[in-house]
CSV table of C-alpha atoms in Angstrom, one decimal:
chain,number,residue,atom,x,y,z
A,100,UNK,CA,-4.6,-19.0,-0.3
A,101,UNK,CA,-2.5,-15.8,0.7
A,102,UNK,CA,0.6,-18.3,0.8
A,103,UNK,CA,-0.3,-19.5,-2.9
A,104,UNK,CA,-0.3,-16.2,-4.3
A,105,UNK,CA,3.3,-14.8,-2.0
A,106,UNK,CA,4.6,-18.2,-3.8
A,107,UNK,CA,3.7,-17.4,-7.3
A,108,UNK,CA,4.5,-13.6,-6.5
A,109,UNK,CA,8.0,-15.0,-6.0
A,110,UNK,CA,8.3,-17.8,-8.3
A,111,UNK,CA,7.7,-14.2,-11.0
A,112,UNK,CA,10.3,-12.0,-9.2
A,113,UNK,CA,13.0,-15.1,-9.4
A,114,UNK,CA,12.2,-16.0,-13.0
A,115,UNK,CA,12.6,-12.7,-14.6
A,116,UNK,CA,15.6,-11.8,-12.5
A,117,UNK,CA,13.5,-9.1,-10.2
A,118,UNK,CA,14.1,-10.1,-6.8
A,119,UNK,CA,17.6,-9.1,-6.3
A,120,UNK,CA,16.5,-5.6,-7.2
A,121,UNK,CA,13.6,-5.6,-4.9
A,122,UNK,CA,15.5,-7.4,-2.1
A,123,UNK,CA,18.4,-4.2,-2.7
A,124,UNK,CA,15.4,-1.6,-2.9
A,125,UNK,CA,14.1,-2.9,0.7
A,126,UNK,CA,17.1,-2.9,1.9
A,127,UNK,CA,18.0,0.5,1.0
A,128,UNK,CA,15.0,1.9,1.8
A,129,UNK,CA,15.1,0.2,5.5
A,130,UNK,CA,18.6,2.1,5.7
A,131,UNK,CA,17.1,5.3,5.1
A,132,UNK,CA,18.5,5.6,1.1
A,133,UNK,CA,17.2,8.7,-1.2
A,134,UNK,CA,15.8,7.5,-4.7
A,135,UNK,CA,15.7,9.5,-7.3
A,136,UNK,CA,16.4,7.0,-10.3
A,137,UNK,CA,13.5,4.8,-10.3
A,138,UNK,CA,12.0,5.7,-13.3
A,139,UNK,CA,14.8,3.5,-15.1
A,140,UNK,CA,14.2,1.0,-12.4
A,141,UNK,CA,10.0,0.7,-13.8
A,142,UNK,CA,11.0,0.8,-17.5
A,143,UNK,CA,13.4,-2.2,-17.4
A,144,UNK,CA,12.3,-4.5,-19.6
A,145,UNK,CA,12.5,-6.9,-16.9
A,146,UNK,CA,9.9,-5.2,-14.7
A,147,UNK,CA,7.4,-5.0,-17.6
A,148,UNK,CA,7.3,-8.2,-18.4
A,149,UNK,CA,6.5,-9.2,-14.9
A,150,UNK,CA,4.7,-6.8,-14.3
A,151,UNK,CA,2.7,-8.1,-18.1
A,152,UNK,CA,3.3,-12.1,-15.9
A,153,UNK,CA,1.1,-10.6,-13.0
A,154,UNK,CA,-1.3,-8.7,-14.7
A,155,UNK,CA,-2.2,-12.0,-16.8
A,156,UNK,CA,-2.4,-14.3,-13.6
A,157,UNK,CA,-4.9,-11.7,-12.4
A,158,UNK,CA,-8.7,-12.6,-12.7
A,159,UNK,CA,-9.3,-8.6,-12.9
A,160,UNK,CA,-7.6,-8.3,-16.1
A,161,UNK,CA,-10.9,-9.7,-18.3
A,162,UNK,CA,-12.4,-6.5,-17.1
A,163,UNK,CA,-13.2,-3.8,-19.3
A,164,UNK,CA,-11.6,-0.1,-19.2
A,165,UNK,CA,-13.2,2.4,-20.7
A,166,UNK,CA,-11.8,1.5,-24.0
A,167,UNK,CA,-13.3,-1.7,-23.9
A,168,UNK,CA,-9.9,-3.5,-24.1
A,169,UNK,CA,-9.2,-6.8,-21.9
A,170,UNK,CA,-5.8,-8.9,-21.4
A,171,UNK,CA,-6.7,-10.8,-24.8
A,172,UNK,CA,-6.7,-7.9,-26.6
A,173,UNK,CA,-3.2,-7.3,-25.5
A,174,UNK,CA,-2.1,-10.8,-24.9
A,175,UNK,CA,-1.5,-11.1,-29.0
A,176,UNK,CA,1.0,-8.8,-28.9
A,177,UNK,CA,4.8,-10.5,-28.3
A,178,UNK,CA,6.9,-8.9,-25.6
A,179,UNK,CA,8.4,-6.6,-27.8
A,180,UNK,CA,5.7,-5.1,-28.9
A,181,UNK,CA,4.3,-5.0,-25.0
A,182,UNK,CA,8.0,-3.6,-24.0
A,183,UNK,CA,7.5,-0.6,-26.8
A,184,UNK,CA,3.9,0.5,-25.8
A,185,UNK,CA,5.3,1.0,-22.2
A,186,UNK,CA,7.8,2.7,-22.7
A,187,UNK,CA,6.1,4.7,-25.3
A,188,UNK,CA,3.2,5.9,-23.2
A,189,UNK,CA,5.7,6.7,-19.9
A,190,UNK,CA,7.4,8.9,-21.8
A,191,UNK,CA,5.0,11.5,-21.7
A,192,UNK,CA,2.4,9.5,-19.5
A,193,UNK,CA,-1.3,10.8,-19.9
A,194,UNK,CA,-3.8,8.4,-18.7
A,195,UNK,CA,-7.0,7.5,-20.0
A,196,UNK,CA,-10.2,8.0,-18.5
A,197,UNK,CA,-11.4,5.2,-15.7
A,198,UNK,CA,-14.4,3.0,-15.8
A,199,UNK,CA,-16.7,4.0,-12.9
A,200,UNK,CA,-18.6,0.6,-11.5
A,201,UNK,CA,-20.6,0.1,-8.1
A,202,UNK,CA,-20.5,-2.9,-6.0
A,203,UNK,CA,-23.1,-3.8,-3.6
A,204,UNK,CA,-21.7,-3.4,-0.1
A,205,UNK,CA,-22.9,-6.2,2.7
A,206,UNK,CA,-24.6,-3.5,4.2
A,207,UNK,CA,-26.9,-2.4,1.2
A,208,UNK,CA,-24.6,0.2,-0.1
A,209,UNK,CA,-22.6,0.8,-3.1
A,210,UNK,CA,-19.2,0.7,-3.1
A,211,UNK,CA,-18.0,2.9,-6.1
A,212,UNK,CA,-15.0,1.0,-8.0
A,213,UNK,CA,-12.6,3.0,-10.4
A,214,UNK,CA,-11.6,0.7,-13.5
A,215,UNK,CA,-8.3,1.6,-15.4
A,216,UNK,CA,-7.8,0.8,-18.9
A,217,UNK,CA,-5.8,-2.1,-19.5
A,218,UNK,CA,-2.7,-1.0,-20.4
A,219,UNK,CA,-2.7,1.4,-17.8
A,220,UNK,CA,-3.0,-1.1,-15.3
A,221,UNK,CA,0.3,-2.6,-17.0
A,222,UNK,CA,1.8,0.5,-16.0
A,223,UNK,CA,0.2,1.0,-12.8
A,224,UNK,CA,1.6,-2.7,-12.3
A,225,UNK,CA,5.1,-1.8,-13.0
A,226,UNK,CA,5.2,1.5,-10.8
A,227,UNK,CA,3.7,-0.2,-7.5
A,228,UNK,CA,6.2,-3.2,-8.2
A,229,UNK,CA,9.1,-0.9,-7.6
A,230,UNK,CA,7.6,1.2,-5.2
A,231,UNK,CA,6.1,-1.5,-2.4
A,232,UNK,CA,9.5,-3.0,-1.4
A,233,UNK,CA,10.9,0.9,-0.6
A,234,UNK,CA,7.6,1.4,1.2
A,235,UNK,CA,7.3,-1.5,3.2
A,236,UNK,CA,10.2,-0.5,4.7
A,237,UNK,CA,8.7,2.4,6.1
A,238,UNK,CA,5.7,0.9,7.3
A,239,UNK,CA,4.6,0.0,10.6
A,240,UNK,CA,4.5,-3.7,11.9
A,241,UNK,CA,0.7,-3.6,12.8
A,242,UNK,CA,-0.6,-2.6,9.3
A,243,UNK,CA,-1.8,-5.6,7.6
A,244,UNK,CA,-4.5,-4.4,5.0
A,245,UNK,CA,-3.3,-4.8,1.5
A,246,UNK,CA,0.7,-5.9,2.4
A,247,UNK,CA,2.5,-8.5,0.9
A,248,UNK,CA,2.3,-11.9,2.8
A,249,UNK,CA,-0.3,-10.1,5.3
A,250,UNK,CA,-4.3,-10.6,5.3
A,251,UNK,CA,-7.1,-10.8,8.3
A,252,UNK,CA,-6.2,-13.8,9.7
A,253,UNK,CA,-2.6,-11.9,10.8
A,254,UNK,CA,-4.7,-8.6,12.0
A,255,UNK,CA,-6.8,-11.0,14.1
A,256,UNK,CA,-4.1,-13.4,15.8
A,257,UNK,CA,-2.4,-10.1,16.9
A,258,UNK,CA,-5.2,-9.1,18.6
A,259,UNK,CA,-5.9,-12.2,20.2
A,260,UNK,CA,-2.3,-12.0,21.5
A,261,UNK,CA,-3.1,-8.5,22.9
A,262,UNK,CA,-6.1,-9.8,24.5
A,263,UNK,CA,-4.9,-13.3,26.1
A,264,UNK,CA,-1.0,-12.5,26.4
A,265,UNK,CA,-0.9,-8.8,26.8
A,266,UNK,CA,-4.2,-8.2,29.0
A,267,UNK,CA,-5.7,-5.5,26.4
A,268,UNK,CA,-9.5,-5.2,26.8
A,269,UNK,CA,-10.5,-2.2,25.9
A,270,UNK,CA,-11.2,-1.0,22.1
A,271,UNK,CA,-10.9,2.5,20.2
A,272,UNK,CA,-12.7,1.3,17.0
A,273,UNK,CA,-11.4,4.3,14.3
A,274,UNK,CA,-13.0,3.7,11.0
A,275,UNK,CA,-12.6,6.5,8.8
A,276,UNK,CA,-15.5,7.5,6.3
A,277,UNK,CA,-15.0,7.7,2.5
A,278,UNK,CA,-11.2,7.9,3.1
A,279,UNK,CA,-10.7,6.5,-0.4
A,280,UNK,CA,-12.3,9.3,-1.9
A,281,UNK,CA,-10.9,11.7,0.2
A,282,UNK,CA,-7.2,11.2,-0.1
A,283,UNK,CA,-5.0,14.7,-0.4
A,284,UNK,CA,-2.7,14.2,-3.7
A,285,UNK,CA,-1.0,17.0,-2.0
A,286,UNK,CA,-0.2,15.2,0.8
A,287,UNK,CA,0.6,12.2,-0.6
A,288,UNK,CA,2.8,13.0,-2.4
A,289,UNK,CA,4.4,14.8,0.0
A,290,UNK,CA,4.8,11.9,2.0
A,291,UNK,CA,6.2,9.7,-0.6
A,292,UNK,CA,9.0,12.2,-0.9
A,293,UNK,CA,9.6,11.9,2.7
A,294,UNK,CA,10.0,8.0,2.2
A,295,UNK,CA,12.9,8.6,-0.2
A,296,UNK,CA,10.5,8.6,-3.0
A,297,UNK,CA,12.4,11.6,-4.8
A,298,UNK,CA,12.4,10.7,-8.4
A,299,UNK,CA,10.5,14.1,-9.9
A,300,UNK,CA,9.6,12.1,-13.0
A,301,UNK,CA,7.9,9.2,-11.5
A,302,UNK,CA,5.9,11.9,-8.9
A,303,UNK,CA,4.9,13.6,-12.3
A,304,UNK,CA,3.6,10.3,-13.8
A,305,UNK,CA,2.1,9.1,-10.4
A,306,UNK,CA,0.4,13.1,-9.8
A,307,UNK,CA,-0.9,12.7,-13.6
A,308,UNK,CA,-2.7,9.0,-12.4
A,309,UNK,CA,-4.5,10.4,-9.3
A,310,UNK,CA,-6.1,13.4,-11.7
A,311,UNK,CA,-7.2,10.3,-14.3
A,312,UNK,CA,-10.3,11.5,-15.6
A,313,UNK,CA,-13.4,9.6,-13.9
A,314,UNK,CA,-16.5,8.0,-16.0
A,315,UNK,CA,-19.4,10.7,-15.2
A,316,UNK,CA,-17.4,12.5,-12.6
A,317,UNK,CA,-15.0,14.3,-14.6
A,318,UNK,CA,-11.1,14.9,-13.5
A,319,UNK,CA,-11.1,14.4,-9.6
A,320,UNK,CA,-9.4,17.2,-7.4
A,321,UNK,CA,-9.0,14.6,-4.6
A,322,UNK,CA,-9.1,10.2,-3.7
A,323,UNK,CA,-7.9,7.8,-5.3
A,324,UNK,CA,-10.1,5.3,-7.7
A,325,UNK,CA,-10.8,1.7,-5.5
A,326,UNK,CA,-9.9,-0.7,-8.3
A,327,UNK,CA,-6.6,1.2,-9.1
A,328,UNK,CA,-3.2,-1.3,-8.9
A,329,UNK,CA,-1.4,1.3,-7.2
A,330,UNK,CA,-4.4,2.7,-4.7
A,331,UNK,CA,-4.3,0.2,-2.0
A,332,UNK,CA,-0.3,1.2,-1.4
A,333,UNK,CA,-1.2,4.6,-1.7
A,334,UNK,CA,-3.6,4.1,1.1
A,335,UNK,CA,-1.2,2.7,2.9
A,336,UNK,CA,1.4,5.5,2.4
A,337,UNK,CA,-1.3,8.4,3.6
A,338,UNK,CA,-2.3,6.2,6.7
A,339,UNK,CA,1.2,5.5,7.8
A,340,UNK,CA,1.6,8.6,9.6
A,341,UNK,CA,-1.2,7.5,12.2
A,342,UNK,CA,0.0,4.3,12.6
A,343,UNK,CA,3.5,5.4,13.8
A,344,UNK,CA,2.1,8.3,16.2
A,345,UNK,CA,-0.2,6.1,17.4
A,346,UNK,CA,2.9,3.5,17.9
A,347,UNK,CA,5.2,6.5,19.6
A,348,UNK,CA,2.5,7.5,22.3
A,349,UNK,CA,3.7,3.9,23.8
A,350,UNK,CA,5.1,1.1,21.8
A,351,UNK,CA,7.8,3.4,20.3
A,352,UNK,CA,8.3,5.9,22.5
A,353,UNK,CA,11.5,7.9,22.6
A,354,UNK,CA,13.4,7.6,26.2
A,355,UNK,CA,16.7,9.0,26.7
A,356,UNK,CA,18.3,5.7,27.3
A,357,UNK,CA,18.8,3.9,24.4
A,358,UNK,CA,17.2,0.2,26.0
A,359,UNK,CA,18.2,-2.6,23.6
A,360,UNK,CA,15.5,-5.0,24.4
A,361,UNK,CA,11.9,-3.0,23.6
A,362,UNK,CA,10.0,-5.6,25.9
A,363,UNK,CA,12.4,-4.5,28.6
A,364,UNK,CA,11.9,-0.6,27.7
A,365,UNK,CA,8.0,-1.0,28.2
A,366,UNK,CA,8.1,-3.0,30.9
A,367,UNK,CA,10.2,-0.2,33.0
A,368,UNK,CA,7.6,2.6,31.4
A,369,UNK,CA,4.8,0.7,32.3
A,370,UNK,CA,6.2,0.8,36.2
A,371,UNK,CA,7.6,4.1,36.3
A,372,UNK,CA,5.6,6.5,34.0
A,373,UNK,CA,2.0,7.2,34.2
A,374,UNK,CA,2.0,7.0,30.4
A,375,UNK,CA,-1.3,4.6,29.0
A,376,UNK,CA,-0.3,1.4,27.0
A,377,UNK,CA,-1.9,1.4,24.0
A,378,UNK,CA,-1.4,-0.4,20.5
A,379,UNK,CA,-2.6,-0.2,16.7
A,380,UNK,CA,-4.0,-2.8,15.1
A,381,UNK,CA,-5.0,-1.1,11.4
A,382,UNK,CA,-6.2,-3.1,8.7
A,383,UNK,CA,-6.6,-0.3,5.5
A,384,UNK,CA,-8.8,2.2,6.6
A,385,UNK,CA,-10.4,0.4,9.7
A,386,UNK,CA,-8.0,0.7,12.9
A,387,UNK,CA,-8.3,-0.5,16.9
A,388,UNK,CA,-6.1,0.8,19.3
A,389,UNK,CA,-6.2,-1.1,22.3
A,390,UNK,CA,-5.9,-0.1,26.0
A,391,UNK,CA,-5.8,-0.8,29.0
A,392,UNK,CA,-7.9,1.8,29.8
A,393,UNK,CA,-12.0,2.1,29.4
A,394,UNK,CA,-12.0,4.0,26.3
A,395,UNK,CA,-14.9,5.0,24.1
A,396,UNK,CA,-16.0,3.9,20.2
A,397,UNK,CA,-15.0,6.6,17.5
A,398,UNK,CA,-16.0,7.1,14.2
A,399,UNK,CA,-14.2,9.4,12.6
């Protein structure tokens, strides 16, 4: 299923002449680059009409915002007309209030869901499209919730290799509560700066999504809506900080000789140091470092 949906991901980016520029922004981004242009980058009229391609091949997009509208509502318009309403609205982006559903969790509670309108999932669509390949970049190998190519399966053949290659038994079981609805904007955006995120116009845009007014809850000071295109990469962003300072207390450490071969590095740590080897696993919000070590379950 995951390998489906990466195909017809690409089979998109290829057939409206998108890859090159994602393949470039990766690239650029993996190199350290500064971007402070991408606002042309997500008005393109080549990245809305994908980004209109993906929305329609979603089965989310016959849900109802809180303007009632669904993709058929939208879908009679040609891709002019789409192109126009786009642009129009990112001029001077204000987004409309979100639809505020709850799920039934497996454990008997509700899982409150934030639903966009439809056209600003379009744009939502469009920004995340430009902003994942300069993020991935950043992130850590052993973050597979909501990546590209990446799903459970990945999360738990890694930690079957820990366990049966690497010798890892023991478990620090992090999962951190309500972290959707506790997300910084602050801080995030902070931190999407310090990815080479510098564009002040697209921050703007993206600073005027998180304060979206909420269905019965009003404009929220802090989180980020579960349902939003763009809140699982977001997620991501915030969380990315712990997974690499987690990774530098062993995996990544710094030594003064600059080893070539990382296996070789930790192998000579391991003898010589008294550090404790110890590895991430993170899948969204739910994380397991393992050890060597006996260590203890926290909730945080």
């Amino acid at each position: 299923m995951a390998t489906t949906t990466a195909n017809t991901k690409l089979r998109h980016n290829e057939y409206y002449g998108q890859q090159s520029t994602l393949d470039d922004l990766y690239a650029r981004s993996l190199k350290g680059a500064k971007f402070n242009n991408l606002y042309e980058k997500i008005v393109e009229e080549n990245n809305i009409l994908l980004a209109y391609r993906n929305i329609k091949a979603n089965t989310g997009s016959k849900t109802k915002g809180t303007d009632g509208l669904t993709i058929k509502d939208i879908s009679d318009r040609t891709n002019h007309q789409v192109i126009t309403m786009v642009k129009g609205r990112l001029r001077h982006y204000r987004p409309q209030s979100i639809r505020r559903v709850e799920i039934l969790k497996d454990n008997g509670k509700l899982r409150p869901l934030g639903i966009p309108t439809m056209s600003d999932r379009l744009i939502q669509q469009c920004i995340l499209q430009i902003l994942e390949p300069i993020c991935e970049a950043k992130f850590h190998n052993h973050s597979y919730g909501f990546r590209p190519n990446r799903s459970t399966e990945h999360a738990k053949a890694m930690m079957h290799k820990m366990i049966n290659h690497q010798h890892l038994h023991f478990v620090v079981d992090i999962d951190i509560k309500g972290f959707f609805d506790n997300v910084d904007h602050g801080k995030l955006l902070k931190q999407l700066w310090t990815m080479g995120i510098q564009d002040k116009n697209l921050l703007c845009i993206i600073s005027a999504m998180l304060k979206a007014e909420i269905e019965r809850l009003g404009i929220p000071s802090k989180g980020v809506p579960q349902g939003g295109l763009c809140s699982p990469l977001f997620s991501n962003v915030v969380l990315n900080e712990l997974d690499w300072w987690i990774s530098d207390q062993w995996e990544s450490f710094e030594t003064l000789y600059p080893y070539s071969d990382n296996s070789g590095k930790l192998k000579l740590i391991r003898k010589g140091s008294e550090l404790k080897e110890c590895y991430i696993i993170r899948y969204a919000d739910d994380c397991a470092p393992r050890r060597r070590v006996q260590a203890t379950r926290i909730v945080a």
